[in-house]
């Protein structure tokens, strides 16, 4: 496996471990075993866990933003866009994973400041996108911003509760209620 492939594989496995176990619950030894390299080789790609965490959040945010752009390209109306947005969270849930940044936000006291800053940016970008979508539905800027913050928090929380209860239908009900709240 070449350097680029190894780095990508490390990021893939680390993303899965954070989304299923949390940032504090995995080690470089876990990554080395998953990728089939020595632990020292992990350090060659990411000298610190903080460096790895920053790379994870940056890549996750970039990919999530690309998915938001796909929703925009479809030209979805506000309700359809919100349903597609909720489906992004649902996809991870079906794979047994929570939102990477949601997990890291829950571990704010355990993650390095640079990782926490990336997480905050992920949520800022998502809230801004949601605000724009909701504004297209006719709400004023202030009201749209408040609803966007609510939708974001509700979906993040719904993922955690659905995972704890092993019940995707619970997520679906809460997501539908959040979208209905925006329309009210």
C-alpha positions as semicolon CSV with decimal commas, in nm:
position;residue;x (nm);y (nm);z (nm)
1;X;0,000;0,000;0,000
2;X;0,151;0,337;-0,094
3;X;0,167;0,640;0,135
4;X;-0,150;0,805;0,000
5;X;-0,348;0,480;0,022
6;X;-0,221;0,418;0,376
7;X;-0,312;0,769;0,487
8;X;-0,660;0,731;0,338
9;X;-0,706;0,391;0,501
10;X;-0,598;0,534;0,837
11;X;-0,846;0,819;0,800
12;X;-1,122;0,577;0,698
13;X;-1,064;0,348;0,996
14;X;-1,019;0,635;1,240
15;X;-1,342;0,793;1,118
16;X;-1,528;0,468;1,176
17;X;-1,374;0,424;1,522
18;X;-1,465;0,778;1,630
19;X;-1,818;0,747;1,490
20;X;-1,876;0,415;1,668
21;X;-1,661;0,435;1,983
22;X;-1,554;0,795;2,032
23;X;-1,227;0,985;2,012
24;X;-1,098;0,871;2,349
25;X;-1,179;0,505;2,290
26;X;-0,931;0,422;2,014
27;X;-0,555;0,420;1,988
28;X;-0,289;0,414;1,722
29;X;-0,254;0,042;1,799
30;X;-0,619;-0,003;1,692
31;X;-0,549;0,181;1,367
32;X;-0,229;-0,009;1,298
33;X;-0,408;-0,341;1,344
34;X;-0,699;-0,236;1,122
35;X;-0,474;-0,121;0,838
36;X;-0,212;-0,392;0,880
37;X;0,087;-0,171;0,957
38;X;0,311;-0,112;1,257
39;X;0,208;0,146;1,515
40;X;0,521;0,346;1,434
41;X;0,396;0,372;1,076
42;X;0,078;0,543;1,197
43;X;0,300;0,807;1,359
44;X;0,472;0,853;1,024
45;X;0,140;0,973;0,877
46;X;0,002;1,152;1,183
47;X;0,263;1,245;1,441
48;X;-0,003;1,311;1,706
49;X;-0,360;1,211;1,769
50;X;-0,445;1,582;1,751
51;X;-0,304;1,598;1,398
52;X;-0,514;1,293;1,309
53;X;-0,824;1,449;1,469
54;X;-0,782;1,773;1,276
55;X;-0,746;1,576;0,951
56;X;-1,054;1,367;1,034
57;X;-1,272;1,672;1,097
58;X;-1,143;1,855;0,789
59;X;-1,210;1,558;0,561
60;X;-1,551;1,485;0,717
61;X;-1,656;1,850;0,684
62;X;-1,536;1,865;0,324
63;X;-1,731;1,553;0,234
64;X;-2,042;1,670;0,419
65;X;-2,030;2,008;0,245
66;X;-2,003;1,826;-0,089
67;X;-2,322;1,638;-0,002
68;X;-2,493;1,969;0,082
69;X;-2,385;2,100;-0,259
70;X;-2,542;1,790;-0,418
71;X;-2,870;1,875;-0,245
72;X;-2,843;2,232;-0,377
73;X;-2,770;2,108;-0,732
74;X;-3,087;1,900;-0,731
75;X;-3,276;2,225;-0,684
76;X;-3,479;2,079;-0,403
77;X;-3,743;2,292;-0,237
78;X;-3,698;2,365;0,133
79;X;-3,887;2,060;0,261
80;X;-3,720;1,821;0,018
81;X;-3,379;1,973;0,102
82;X;-3,442;1,922;0,474
83;X;-3,552;1,563;0,414
84;X;-3,236;1,500;0,212
85;X;-3,031;1,661;0,490
86;X;-3,189;1,435;0,752
87;X;-3,115;1,139;0,524
88;X;-2,743;1,217;0,555
89;X;-2,765;1,152;0,928
90;X;-2,982;0,847;0,872
91;X;-2,724;0,692;0,637
92;X;-2,465;0,693;0,912
93;X;-2,714;0,560;1,160
94;X;-2,791;0,265;0,933
95;X;-2,418;0,189;0,934
96;X;-2,415;0,200;1,315
97;X;-2,236;0,534;1,314
98;X;-2,310;0,872;1,467
99;X;-2,208;1,202;1,310
100;X;-1,831;1,237;1,355
101;X;-1,859;1,597;1,470
102;X;-2,151;1,515;1,699
103;X;-1,940;1,253;1,873
104;X;-1,646;1,490;1,901
105;X;-1,871;1,767;2,033
106;X;-1,989;1,532;2,306
107;X;-1,623;1,479;2,396
108;X;-1,528;1,849;2,392
109;X;-1,335;1,822;2,718
110;X;-1,130;1,531;2,581
111;X;-1,042;1,664;2,237
112;X;-0,759;1,908;2,165
113;X;-0,856;2,271;2,096
114;X;-0,767;2,246;1,726
115;X;-1,005;1,953;1,686
116;X;-1,278;2,136;1,879
117;X;-1,232;2,439;1,652
118;X;-1,287;2,221;1,346
119;X;-1,599;2,073;1,503
120;X;-1,734;2,422;1,575
121;X;-1,673;2,514;1,210
122;X;-1,860;2,203;1,092
123;X;-2,164;2,311;1,292
124;X;-2,134;2,674;1,179
125;X;-2,131;2,567;0,813
126;X;-2,426;2,333;0,863
127;X;-2,630;2,593;1,048
128;X;-2,560;2,851;0,776
129;X;-2,670;2,606;0,506
130;X;-2,985;2,514;0,699
131;X;-3,063;2,882;0,753
132;X;-3,045;2,947;0,378
133;X;-3,270;2,650;0,306
134;X;-3,526;2,758;0,564
135;X;-3,519;3,118;0,440
136;X;-3,617;2,988;0,095
137;X;-3,930;2,861;0,267
138;X;-4,026;3,218;0,353
139;X;-3,910;3,265;0,712
140;X;-3,731;3,582;0,814
141;X;-3,354;3,564;0,863
142;X;-3,377;3,563;1,244
143;X;-3,652;3,304;1,259
144;X;-3,476;3,090;0,997
145;X;-3,153;3,098;1,197
146;X;-3,333;2,989;1,513
147;X;-3,511;2,706;1,331
148;X;-3,185;2,600;1,166
149;X;-3,013;2,575;1,504
150;X;-3,306;2,372;1,632
151;X;-3,307;2,133;1,336
152;X;-2,933;2,077;1,368
153;X;-2,951;2,010;1,741
154;X;-3,258;1,788;1,707
155;X;-3,103;1,571;1,434
156;X;-2,773;1,534;1,620
157;X;-2,960;1,436;1,936
158;X;-3,194;1,204;1,748
159;X;-2,896;1,010;1,613
160;X;-2,759;0,959;1,963
161;X;-3,093;0,849;2,107
162;X;-3,169;0,619;1,812
163;X;-2,825;0,456;1,848
164;X;-2,878;0,408;2,222
165;X;-3,219;0,252;2,159
166;X;-3,108;0,067;1,844
167;X;-3,415;0,213;1,674
168;X;-3,382;0,391;1,339
169;X;-3,759;0,448;1,340
170;X;-3,712;0,671;1,645
171;X;-3,476;0,887;1,439
172;X;-3,726;0,896;1,152
173;X;-4,006;1,018;1,379
174;X;-3,794;1,292;1,532
175;X;-3,656;1,402;1,193
176;X;-4,009;1,425;1,053
177;X;-4,120;1,631;1,353
178;X;-3,823;1,866;1,311
179;X;-3,905;1,921;0,945
180;X;-4,273;1,976;1,027
181;X;-4,170;2,232;1,290
182;X;-3,989;2,431;1,022
183;X;-4,305;2,440;0,811
184;X;-4,522;2,562;1,100
